[in-house]
Structures are given as structure tokens and as C-alpha cells.
Short mmCIF file of C-alpha atoms and ligand atoms in Angstrom, two decimals:
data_model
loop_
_atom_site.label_atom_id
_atom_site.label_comp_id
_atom_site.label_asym_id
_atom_site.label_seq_id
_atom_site.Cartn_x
_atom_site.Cartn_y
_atom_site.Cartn_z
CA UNK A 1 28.59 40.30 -53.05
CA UNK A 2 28.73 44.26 -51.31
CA UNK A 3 25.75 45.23 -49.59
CA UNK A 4 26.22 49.17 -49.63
CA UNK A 5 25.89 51.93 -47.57
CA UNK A 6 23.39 49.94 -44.90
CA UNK A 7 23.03 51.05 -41.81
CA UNK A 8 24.62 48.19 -39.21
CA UNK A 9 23.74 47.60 -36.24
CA UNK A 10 27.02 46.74 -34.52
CA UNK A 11 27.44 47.18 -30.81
CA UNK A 12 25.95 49.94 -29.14
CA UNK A 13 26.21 51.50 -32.65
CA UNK A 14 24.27 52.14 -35.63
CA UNK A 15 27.51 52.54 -38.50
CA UNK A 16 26.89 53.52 -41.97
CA UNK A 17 28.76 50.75 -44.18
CA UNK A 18 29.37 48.15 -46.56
CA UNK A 19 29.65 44.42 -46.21
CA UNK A 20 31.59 42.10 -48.46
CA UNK A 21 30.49 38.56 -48.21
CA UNK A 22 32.44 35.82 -49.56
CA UNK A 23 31.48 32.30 -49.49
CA UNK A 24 28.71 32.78 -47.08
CA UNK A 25 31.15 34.74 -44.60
CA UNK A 26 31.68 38.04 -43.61
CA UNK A 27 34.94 39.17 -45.60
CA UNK A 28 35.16 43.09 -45.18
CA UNK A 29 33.17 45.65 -43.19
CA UNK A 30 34.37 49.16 -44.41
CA UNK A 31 33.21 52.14 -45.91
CA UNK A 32 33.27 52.08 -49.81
CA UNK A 33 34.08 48.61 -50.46
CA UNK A 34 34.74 48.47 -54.10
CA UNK A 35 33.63 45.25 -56.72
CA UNK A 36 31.34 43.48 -58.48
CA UNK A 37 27.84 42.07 -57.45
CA UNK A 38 26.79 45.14 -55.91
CA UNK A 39 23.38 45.57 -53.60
CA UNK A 40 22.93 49.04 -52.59
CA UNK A 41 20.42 49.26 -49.46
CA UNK A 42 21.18 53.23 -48.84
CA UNK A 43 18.98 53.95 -45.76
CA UNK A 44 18.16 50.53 -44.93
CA UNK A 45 19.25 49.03 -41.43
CA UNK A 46 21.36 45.53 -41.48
CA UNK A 47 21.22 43.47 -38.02
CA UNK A 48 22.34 40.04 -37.92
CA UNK A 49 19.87 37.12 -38.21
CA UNK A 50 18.11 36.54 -35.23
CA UNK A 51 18.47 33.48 -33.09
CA UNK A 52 15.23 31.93 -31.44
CA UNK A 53 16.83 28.94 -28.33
CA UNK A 54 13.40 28.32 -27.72
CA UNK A 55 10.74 27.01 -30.05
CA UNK A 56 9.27 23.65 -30.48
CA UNK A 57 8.98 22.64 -33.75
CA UNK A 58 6.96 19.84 -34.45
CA UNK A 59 5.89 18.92 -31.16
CA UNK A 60 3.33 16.44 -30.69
CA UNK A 61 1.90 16.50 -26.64
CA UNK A 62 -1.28 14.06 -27.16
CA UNK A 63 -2.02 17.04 -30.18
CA UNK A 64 0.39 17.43 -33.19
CA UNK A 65 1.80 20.96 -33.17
CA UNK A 66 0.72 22.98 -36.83
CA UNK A 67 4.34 23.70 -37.69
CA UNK A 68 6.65 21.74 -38.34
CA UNK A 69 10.42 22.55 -39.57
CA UNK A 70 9.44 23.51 -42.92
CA UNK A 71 6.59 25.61 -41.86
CA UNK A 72 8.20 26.85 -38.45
CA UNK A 73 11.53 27.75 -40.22
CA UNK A 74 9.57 29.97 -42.88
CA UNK A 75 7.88 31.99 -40.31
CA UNK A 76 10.90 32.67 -38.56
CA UNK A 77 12.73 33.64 -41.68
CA UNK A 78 10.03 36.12 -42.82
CA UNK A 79 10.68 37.69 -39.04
CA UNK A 80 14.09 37.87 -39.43
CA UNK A 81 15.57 35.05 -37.75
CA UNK A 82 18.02 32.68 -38.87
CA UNK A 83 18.95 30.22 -36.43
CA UNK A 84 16.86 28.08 -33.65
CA UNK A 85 17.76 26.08 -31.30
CA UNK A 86 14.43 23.87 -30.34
CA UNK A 87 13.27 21.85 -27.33
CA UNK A 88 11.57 18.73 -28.84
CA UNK A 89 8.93 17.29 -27.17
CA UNK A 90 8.69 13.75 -24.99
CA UNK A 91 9.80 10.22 -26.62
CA UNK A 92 8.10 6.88 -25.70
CA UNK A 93 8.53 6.31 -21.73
CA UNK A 94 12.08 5.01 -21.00
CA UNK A 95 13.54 5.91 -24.25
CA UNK A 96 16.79 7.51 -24.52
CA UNK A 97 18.16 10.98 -24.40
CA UNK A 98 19.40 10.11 -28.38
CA UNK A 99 15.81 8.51 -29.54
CA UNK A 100 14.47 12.31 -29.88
CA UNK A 101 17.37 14.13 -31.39
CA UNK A 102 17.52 11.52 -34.09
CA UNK A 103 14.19 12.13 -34.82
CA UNK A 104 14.03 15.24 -35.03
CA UNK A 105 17.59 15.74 -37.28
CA UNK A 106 15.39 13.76 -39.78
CA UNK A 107 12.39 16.08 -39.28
CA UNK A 108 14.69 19.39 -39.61
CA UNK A 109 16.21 18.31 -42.51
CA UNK A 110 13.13 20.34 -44.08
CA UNK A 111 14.30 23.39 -42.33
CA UNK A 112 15.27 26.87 -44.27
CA UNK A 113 17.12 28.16 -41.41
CA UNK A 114 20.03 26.91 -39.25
CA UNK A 115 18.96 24.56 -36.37
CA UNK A 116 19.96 23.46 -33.45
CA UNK A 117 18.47 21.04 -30.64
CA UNK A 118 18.65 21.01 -26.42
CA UNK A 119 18.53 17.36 -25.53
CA UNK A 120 15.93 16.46 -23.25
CA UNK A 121 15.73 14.64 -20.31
CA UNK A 122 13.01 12.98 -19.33
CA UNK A 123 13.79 10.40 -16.60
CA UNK A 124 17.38 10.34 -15.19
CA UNK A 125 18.66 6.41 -15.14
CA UNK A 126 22.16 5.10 -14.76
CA UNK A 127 22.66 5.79 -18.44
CA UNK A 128 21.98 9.45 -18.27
CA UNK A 129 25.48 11.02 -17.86
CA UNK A 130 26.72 8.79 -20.67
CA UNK A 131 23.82 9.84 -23.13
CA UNK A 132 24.45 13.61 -22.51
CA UNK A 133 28.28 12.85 -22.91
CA UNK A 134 27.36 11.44 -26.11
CA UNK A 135 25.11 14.36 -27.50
CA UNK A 136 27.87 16.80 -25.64
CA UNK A 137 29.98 14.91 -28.10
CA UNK A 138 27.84 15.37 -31.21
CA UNK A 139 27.33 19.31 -30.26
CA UNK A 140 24.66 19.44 -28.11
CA UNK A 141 25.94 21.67 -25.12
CA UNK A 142 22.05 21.98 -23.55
CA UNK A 143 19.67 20.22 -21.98
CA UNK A 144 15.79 20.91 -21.02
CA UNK A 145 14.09 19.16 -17.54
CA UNK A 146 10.68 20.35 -16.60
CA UNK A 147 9.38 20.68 -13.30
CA UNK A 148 5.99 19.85 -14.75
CA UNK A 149 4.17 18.19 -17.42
CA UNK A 150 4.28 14.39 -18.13
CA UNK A 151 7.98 13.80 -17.39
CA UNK A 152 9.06 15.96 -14.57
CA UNK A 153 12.01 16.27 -12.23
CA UNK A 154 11.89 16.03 -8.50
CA UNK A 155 13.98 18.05 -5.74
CA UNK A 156 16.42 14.84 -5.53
CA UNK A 157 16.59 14.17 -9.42
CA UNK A 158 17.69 18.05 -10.19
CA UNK A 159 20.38 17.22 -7.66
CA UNK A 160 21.59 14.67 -9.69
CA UNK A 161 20.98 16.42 -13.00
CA UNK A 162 22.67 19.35 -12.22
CA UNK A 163 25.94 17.36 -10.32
CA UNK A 164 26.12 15.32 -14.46
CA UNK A 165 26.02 18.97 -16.02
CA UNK A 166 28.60 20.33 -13.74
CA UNK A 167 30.69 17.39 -14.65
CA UNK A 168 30.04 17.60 -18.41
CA UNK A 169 30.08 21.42 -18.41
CA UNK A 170 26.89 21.96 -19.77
CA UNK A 171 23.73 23.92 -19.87
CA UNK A 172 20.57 22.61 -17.90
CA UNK A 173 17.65 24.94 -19.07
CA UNK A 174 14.54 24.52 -16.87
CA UNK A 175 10.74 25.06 -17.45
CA UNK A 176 10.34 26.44 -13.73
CA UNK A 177 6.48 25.51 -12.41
CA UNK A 178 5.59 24.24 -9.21
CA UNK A 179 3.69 21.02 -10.17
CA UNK A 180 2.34 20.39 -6.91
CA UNK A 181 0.65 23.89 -6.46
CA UNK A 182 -0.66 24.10 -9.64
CA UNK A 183 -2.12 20.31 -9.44
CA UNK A 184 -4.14 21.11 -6.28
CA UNK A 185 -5.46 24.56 -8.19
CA UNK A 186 -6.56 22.50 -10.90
CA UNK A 187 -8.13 20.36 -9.01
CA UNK A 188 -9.88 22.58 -7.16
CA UNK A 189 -11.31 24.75 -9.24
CA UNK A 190 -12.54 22.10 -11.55
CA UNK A 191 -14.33 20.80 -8.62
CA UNK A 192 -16.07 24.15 -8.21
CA UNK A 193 -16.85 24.47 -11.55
CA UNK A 194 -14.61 27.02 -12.42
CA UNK A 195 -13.55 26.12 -15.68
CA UNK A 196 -13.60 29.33 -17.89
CA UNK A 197 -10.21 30.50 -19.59
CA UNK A 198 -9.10 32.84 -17.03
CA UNK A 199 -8.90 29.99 -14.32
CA UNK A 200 -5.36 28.68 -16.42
CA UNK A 201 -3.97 31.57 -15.24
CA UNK A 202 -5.56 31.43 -11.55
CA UNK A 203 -4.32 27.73 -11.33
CA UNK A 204 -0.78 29.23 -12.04
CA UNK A 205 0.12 32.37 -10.12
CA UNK A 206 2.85 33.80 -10.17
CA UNK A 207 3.92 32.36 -6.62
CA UNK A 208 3.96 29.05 -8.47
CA UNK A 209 7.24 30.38 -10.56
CA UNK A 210 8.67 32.36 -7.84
CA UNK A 211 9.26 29.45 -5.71
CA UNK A 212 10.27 26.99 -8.24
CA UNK A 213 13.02 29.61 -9.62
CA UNK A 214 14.27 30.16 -5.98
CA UNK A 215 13.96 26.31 -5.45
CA UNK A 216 16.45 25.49 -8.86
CA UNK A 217 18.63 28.37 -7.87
CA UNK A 218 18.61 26.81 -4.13
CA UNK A 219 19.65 23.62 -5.71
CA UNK A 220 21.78 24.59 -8.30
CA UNK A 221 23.38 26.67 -5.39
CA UNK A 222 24.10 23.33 -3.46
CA UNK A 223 25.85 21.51 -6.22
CA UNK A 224 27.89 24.64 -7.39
CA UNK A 225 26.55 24.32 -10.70
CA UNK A 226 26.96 27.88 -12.73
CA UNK A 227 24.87 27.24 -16.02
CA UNK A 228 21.07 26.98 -14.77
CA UNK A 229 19.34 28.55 -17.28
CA UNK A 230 15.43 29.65 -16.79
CA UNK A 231 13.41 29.48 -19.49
CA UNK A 232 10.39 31.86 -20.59
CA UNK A 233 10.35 33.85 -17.18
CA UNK A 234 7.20 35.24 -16.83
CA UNK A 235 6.64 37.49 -13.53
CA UNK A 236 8.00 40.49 -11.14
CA UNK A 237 8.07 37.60 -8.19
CA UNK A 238 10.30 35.46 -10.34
CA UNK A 239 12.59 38.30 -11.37
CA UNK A 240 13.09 39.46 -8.26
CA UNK A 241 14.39 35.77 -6.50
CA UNK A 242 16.70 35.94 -9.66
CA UNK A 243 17.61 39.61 -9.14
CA UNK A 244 19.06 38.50 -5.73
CA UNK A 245 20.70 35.69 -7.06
CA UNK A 246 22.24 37.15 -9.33
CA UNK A 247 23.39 40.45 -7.01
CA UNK A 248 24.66 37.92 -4.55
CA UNK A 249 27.46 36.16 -7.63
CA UNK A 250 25.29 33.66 -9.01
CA UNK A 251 25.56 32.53 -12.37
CA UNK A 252 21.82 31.78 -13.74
CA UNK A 253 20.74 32.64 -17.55
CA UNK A 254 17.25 34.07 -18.05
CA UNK A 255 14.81 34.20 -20.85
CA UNK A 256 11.92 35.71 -20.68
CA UNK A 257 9.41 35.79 -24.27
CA UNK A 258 7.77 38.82 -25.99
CA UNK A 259 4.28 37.41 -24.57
CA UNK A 260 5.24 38.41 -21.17
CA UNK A 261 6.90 41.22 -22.39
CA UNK A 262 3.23 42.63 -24.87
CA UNK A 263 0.49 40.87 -23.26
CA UNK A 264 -1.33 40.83 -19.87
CA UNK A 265 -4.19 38.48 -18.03
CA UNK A 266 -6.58 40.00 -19.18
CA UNK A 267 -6.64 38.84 -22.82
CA UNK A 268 -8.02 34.84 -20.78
CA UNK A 269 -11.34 37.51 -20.16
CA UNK A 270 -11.94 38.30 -24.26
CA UNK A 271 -13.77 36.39 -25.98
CA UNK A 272 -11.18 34.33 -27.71
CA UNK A 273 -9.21 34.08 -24.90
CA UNK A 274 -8.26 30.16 -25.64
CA UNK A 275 -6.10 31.87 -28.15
CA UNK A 276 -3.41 33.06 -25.47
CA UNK A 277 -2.99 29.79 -23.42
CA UNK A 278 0.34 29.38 -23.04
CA UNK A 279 2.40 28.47 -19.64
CA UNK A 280 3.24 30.11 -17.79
CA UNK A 281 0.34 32.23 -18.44
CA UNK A 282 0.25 35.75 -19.25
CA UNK A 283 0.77 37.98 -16.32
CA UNK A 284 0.21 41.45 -15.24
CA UNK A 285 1.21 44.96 -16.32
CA UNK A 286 3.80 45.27 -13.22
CA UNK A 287 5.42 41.99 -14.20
CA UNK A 288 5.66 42.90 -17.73
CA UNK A 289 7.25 46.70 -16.41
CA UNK A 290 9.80 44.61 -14.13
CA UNK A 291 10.40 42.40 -17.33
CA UNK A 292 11.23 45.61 -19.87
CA UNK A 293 13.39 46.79 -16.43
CA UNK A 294 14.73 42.91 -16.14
CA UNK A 295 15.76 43.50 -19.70
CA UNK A 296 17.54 47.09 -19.51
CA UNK A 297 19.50 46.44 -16.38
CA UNK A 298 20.83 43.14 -17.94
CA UNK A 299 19.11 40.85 -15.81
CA UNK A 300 17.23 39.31 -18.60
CA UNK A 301 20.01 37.87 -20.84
CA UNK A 302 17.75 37.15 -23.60
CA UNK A 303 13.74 37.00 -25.03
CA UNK A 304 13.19 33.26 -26.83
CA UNK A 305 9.73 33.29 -28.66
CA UNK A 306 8.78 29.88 -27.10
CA UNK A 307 6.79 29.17 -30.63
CA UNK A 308 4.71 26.06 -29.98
CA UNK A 309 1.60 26.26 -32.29
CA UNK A 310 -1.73 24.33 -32.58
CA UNK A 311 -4.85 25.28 -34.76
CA UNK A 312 -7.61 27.47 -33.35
CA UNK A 313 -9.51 24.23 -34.09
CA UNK A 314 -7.31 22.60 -31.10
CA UNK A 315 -7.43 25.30 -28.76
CA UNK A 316 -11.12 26.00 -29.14
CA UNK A 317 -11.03 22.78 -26.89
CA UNK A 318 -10.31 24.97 -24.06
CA UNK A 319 -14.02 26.47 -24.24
CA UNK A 320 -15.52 23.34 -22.80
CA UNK A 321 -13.15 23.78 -20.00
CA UNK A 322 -9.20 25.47 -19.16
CA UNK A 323 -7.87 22.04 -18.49
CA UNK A 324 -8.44 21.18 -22.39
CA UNK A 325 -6.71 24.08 -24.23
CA UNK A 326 -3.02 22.60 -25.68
CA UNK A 327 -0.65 25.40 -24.18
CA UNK A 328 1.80 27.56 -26.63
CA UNK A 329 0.97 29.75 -29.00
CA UNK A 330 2.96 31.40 -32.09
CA UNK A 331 5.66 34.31 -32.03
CA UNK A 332 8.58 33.16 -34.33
CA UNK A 333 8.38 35.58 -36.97
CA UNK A 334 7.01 38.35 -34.30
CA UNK A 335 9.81 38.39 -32.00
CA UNK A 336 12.29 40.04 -33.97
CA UNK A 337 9.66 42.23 -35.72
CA UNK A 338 8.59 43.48 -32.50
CA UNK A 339 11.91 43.89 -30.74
CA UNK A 340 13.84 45.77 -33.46
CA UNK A 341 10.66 48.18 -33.89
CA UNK A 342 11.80 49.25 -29.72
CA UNK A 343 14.62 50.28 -31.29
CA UNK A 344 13.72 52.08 -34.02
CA UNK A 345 11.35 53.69 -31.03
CA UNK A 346 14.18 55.00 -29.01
CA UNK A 347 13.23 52.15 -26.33
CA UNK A 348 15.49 49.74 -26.64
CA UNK A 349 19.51 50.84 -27.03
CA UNK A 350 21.07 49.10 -30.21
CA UNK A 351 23.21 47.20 -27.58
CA UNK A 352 20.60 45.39 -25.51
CA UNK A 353 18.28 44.84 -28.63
CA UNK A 354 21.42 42.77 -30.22
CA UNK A 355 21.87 41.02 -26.67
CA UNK A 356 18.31 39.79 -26.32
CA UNK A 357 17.95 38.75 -29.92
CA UNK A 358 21.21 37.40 -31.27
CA UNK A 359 24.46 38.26 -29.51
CA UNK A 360 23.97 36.60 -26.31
CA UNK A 361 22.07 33.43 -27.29
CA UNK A 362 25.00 32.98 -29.72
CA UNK A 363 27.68 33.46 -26.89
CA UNK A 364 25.36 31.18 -24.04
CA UNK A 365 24.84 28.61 -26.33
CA UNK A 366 28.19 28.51 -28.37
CA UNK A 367 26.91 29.23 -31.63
CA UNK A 368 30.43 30.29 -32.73
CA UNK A 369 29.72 31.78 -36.13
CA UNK A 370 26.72 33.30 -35.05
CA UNK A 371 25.47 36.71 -33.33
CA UNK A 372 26.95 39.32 -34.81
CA UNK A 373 27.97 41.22 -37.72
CA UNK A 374 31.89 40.60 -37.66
CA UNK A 375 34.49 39.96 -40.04
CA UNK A 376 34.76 36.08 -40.26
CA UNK A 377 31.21 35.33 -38.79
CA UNK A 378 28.63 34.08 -40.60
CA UNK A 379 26.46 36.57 -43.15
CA UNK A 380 23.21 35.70 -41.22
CA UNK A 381 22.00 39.16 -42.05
CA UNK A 382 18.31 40.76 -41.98
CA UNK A 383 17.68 43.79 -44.03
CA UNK A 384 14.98 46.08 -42.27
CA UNK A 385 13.25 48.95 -43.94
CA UNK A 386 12.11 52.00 -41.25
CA UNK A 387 7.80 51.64 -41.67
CA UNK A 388 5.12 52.28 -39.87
CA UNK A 389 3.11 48.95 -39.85
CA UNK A 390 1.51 46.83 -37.60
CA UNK A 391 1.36 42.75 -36.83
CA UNK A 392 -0.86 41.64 -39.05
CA UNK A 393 -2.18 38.25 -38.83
CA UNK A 394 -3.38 37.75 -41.74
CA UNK A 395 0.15 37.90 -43.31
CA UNK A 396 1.94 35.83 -40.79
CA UNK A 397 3.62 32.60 -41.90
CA UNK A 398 2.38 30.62 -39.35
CA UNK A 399 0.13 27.86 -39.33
CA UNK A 400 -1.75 28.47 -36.50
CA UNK A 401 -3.09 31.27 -38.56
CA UNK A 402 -3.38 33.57 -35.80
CA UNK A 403 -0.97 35.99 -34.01
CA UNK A 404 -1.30 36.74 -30.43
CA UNK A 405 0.28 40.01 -31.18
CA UNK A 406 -2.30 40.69 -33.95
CA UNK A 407 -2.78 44.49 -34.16
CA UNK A 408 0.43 45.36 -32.41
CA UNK A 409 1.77 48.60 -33.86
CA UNK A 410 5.52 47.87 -35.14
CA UNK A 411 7.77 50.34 -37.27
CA UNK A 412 9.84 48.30 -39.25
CA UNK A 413 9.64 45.77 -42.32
CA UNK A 414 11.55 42.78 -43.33
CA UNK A 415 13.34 43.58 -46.76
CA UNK A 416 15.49 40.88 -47.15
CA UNK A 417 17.32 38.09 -44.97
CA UNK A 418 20.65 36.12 -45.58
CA UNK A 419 20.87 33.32 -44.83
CA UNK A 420 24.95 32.10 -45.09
CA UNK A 421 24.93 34.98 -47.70
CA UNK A 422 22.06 33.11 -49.43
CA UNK A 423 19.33 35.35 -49.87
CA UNK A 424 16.29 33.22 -48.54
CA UNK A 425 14.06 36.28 -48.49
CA UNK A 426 12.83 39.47 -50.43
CA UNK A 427 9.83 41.21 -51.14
CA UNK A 428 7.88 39.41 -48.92
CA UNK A 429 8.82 36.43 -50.78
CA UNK A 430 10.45 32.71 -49.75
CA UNK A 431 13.65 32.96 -52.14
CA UNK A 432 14.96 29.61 -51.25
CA UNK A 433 14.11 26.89 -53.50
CA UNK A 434 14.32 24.34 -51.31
CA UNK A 435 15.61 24.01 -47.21
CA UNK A 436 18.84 25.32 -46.92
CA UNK A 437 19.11 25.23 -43.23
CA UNK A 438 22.50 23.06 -41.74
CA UNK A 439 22.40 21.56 -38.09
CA UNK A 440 24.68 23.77 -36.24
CA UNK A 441 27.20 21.78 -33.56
CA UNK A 442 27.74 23.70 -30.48
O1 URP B 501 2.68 26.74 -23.05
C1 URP B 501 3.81 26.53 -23.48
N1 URP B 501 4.78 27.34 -23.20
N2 URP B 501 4.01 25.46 -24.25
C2 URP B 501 5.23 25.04 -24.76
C3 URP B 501 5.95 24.14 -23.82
C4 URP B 501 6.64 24.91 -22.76
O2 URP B 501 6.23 24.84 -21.61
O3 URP B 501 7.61 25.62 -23.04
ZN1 ZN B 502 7.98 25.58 -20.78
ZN1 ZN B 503 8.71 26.02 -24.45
#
């Protein structure tokens, strides 16, 4: 198959050329490529497939998440993305680090896009470094440990965690919260009756990521360890300890999500605010102007959607009080959408839009076919048509049935998407007749 005379996005570059894809690869990327099995997309841009490290899929936290694989992985195909990586969610107390990747390879079997998992530790015991050697061995290369939540890591148990992953050379990505802070917050403002939406994002301020992310680089700091990576950064306070860091030779990867990057506080004062109760919470508009900044000086290595959906019917819970509302919300199929529109804006460079969606979660997490649109690689590729549209939520693929980002003005389309050089979808329309997706070892 030739896709002609698209307009790739490759580097810092938009290049007028064809593609030849062969078997699912990337044969030849020239102008006039002659042959059979032609596709002419004259004016159209071509970017390669996006790649989401961060959703959870499936998740069940006490309440069962609304999408699963199949579900999940059509959402994110209709937004242009073609790989995930995704955190699953807490096994049985004492279980081990394997009892939730099995699980969930059964449960993404019904995925239509490539997958693959970070391991996740729950409680270190004198069978962790062998477990993660294992899963190292069956190509998992990352691991998640939260600092909050049901199963969370002390000062003395990152230590440990982060000596293993030295040893094993491996990624420890961190949900970075202070527990303790936040716990007292709670605690007192449900005593005062202050229960109303907006009070998640009191209990959390930002002071409760900036010292947790200057704690884990602290730590990480101690041990030596060089792959801390900082999931779904959220704030100006947090950015700046890593800004530091990161001046001063230290090695930390940072995410941060289009939520923080769109949205502000303010949205816990409307009256569906239950809708955008995530955590960390949203912030304000100087975080999310230090974020765009944290993103065009390279500080920000890369923007994970952190999809983890329940129904309005679930989060309407969070009326009666904060403490109720299940946190996450939706953004699979958005982030791409709303990220390639900055370019077709003028504010995002070609360069950094391919960084933050595809070329460096690719390189961090050693998805070696994916990222890019290079001879040999992968044809992960995502048609886009220039439009003037907006997020609609209505025609999101979802089921939460809402978008967060509902509204938001965007200028491009999805025309079709590759996956593997299968075309999974056109027209607005799932192609695939069934899941195509393929665990991806890294
Ligand atoms: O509120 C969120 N982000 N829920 C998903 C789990 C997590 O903390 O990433
Ligand atoms: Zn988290
Ligand atoms: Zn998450």
C-alpha cells in the first residue's frame, strides 16, 4: 500500500511525501513512490499513532471503571492513538507483582490497539526484586508505587524500591501525593462540614505535590537511581522542584496530562463540578502557563491522558460529599485531538508535539517499533484532516459519556488511523472487525 502525497510530520518538519507500507512496516518514505494499492491523501497531514503510558483500563477501586480494553482501546483509536501502556489497578492484599498482569493480558486481549502494562507494586516483600526480574523478563521495563491510596509506599520502602530498580535497570513511575497532608485536610474539613466539590481540591494543594516530588527526587538522589519517572504533574510548585533537579544533572521523566494543561479549579465551583474529580486536582491558570512553558523548554518529556473513567451515575456520589466522588475522568481519544490542533495553531512546533505524544514515550519506555514515522518502524499512522471543530461530547467513544474537554475548540479531524498498516479507522467509523491489538514487550 502507498499513501500519497501526505503531509508527514517527521522531526521538526512537516515533508510532503509518500509512504510504502509492507507487511505492516514502513518500507519507503520518498517522493513519488510508484505501485499498486494506491491511497492518495493530497493535503492531508500523517503523524504517527499516538502512544498514551498512562491510562487505566478496566480499573476497579471499590467502583468498576466504564471502559474496559475493548471500549478504552476504541476511544483512543478514534483520537488517534495506537499504543498504551496502562497502570492496572490493586490485586487482593499480598498478592503478587504477576497476579495483576496476568489478569489483565486476559482482559486486553479485547483490545484494538497495541498494549502494554507497568507492573505494580503494591507492598515490597522479600519476593519483590525477583517478581520485577521476572516481568523485566517478560517485557515489562516499568513499574508504578503510589505515595497514596490503599497501597502506598513509605520514605524507607521507596529506598528499597528504587535500590531493586537501579539493580534491574528499570523504570519506577510514581503517583507523587503527600498522604499525610492530604489525610489531615480531609479530615478536617469534613469535620467542619465542608464537603462541597471544591474542597477535593483544597484537601490537595499544590504544596502536597511539591514536596512529595522533591521528597522522590531527594530519595531517588540518595540511591543514585536515574529513571524516577513522575506521573501526571499537575502544578508550577512541582515543576519548579523538578526544574532544579533537572538543571542541577538529574535524570527524572515527567508527565504531565492535557487536564492540567486545558482546565483550571474553578470548573469544582460549576454546577457539575463532580465531573472533573480527578487527582491531583485541577489547578490554576499559572500552573497550567508553567506547564505549556514546562512543555516548550523540554522539561515536560511527555502529556499521558491518565484515562480512568466511571459513569456520571458514580461520580454524582461526590454531591453528597468530596470524599465520595471516584477520581479520574476520560481524555483518551482527546489528547491527541487536542495536542495536534496546537500545532496546526502555530503553538506547538512539529518537534515537541511528536515528543509529548509519541516519540519520547516510545524512546522512555522502549517501545522499539514505535514513535515515529521511519523506514523499518511500525505503520502506526493517523491521518488528520485541517478543520475547524470542536470536542464534542456527544461523539466521543467513551463510556463515561462525558468529556471534560467538552466544547474545547480543536482544528483538526481524525480521517483515518493504521494500525500495523491495518486500517482500524475511517470516516468516523471502527474498521476493525474484531481486536487487533498485540501486547507489546519492552
Ligand atoms: O484521579 C485519578 N488520577 N485517578 C486515576 C488514578 C491515578 O491516580 O492516576
Ligand atoms: Zn495517579
Ligand atoms: Zn493514573
Amino acid at each position: 500500500m502507498i499513501l500519497k502525497n501526505g503531509l508527514l510530520a517527521i522531526g521538526n518538519e512537516i515533508v510532503k511525501k509518500d509512504i510504502l507500507i509492507e507487511n505492516g512496516i514502513i518500507k519507503k518514505i520518498d517522493t513519488n513512490i510508484q505501485g499498486d494499492d494506491i491511497i492518495d491523501i493530497s493535503g492531508k497531514y500523517v503523524v504517527p499513532g499516538g502512544i498514551d503510558v498512562h491510562t487505566h483500563m478496566n480499573i476497579d477501586v471499590g467502583i468498576k471503571s466504564v471502559d474496559d480494553f475493548k471500549s478504552g482501546s476504541i476511544a483512543a483509536a478514534f483520537g488517534g492513538t495506537t499504543t498504551i501502556i496502562d497502570h492496572p489497578g490493586f490485586g487482593p492484599k499480598g498478592c503478587s507483582l504477576h497476579y495483576m498482569i496476568d489478569k489483565y493480558k486476559k482482559d486486553a486481549k479485547e483490545s484494538y490497539i497495541d498494549y502494554s502494562f507497568h507492573g505494580v507494586i503494591q507492598e515490597i516483600s522479600e519476593n519483590t526484586y525477583e517478581e520485577m526480574a521476572e516481568l523485566k523478563e517478560s517485557g515489562i521495563n516499568s513499574f508504578k508505587i503510589y505515595l497514596t491510596y490503599l497501597y502506598k509506599q513509605n520514605d524507607e520502602e521507596i529506598l528499597k524500591i528504587f535500590e531493586i530498580a537501579k539493580k534491574l535497570d528499570v523504570i519506577i513511575a510514581v503517583h507523587a501525593e503527600n498522604d499525610m497532608a492530604m489525610e489531615h485536610l480531609k479530615r478536617k474539613f469534613e469535620k467542619e462540614n465542608k464537603t462541597d466539590i471544591i474542597y477535593h481540591s483544597y484537601s490537595r494543594p499544590v504544596e502536597v505535590e511539591a514536596e512529595a516530588v522533591y521528597r522522590l527526587i531527594s530519595l531517588a538522589s540518595i540511591i543514585g537511581y536515574e529513571k524516577l519517572y513522575l506521573v501526571h504533574i499537575s502544578s508550577a510548585k512541582a515543576l519548579e522542584q523538578i526544574e532544579i533537579a533537572k538543571r542541577d544533572g538529574k535524570k527524572i521523566f515527567v508527565e504531565t496530562c492535557p487536564q492540567y494543561l486545558y482546565l483550571d479549579e474553578d470548573n469544582y465551583l460549576k454546577p457539575d463540578g463532580i465531573k472533573y474529580v480527578l487527582s491531583p486536582p485541577l489547578r490554576k491558570e499559572k500552573d497550567r502557563v508553567a506547564l505549556w512553558s514546562g512543555i516548550n523548554n523540554g522539561i515536560i518529556d511527555l502529556v499521558g491522558s491518565d484515562h480512568c473513567t466511571f459513569s456520571l451515575k458514580e461520580k454524582e456520589k461526590g454531591r453528597e460529599s468530596f470524599l465520595k466522588c471516584p477520581n479520574g475522568i476520560p481524555g483518551v481519544e482527546e489528547r491527541n485531538l487536542l495536542l495536534f490542533s496546537e500545532v496546526l495553531k502555530n503553538k506547538l512546533s512539529v518537534e515537541k508535539y511528536l515528543n509529548i505524544v509519541t516519540t519520547n514515550p516510545a524512546k522512555i519506555f522502549g517501545l522499539k517499533q514505535k514513535g515515529s514515522i521511519e523506514v523499518g518502524k511500525d505503520a502506526d499512522l493517523v491521518i488528520f484532516e485541517k478543520k475547524e471543530s470542536f470536542i464534542d461530547e456527544k461523539l466521543m467513544h467513551s463510556n463515561a459519556k462525558y468529556s471534560c474537554f467538552d466544547k474545547q475548540k480543536i482544528n483538526c479531524k481524525v480521517d483515518r488511523v493504521y494500525l500495523r498498516g491495518l486500517l482500524i479507522i475511517k470516516d468516523d467509523e471502527l474498521k476493525s472487525l474484531s481486536p487487533e491489538g498485540k501486547n507489546i514487550k519492552r
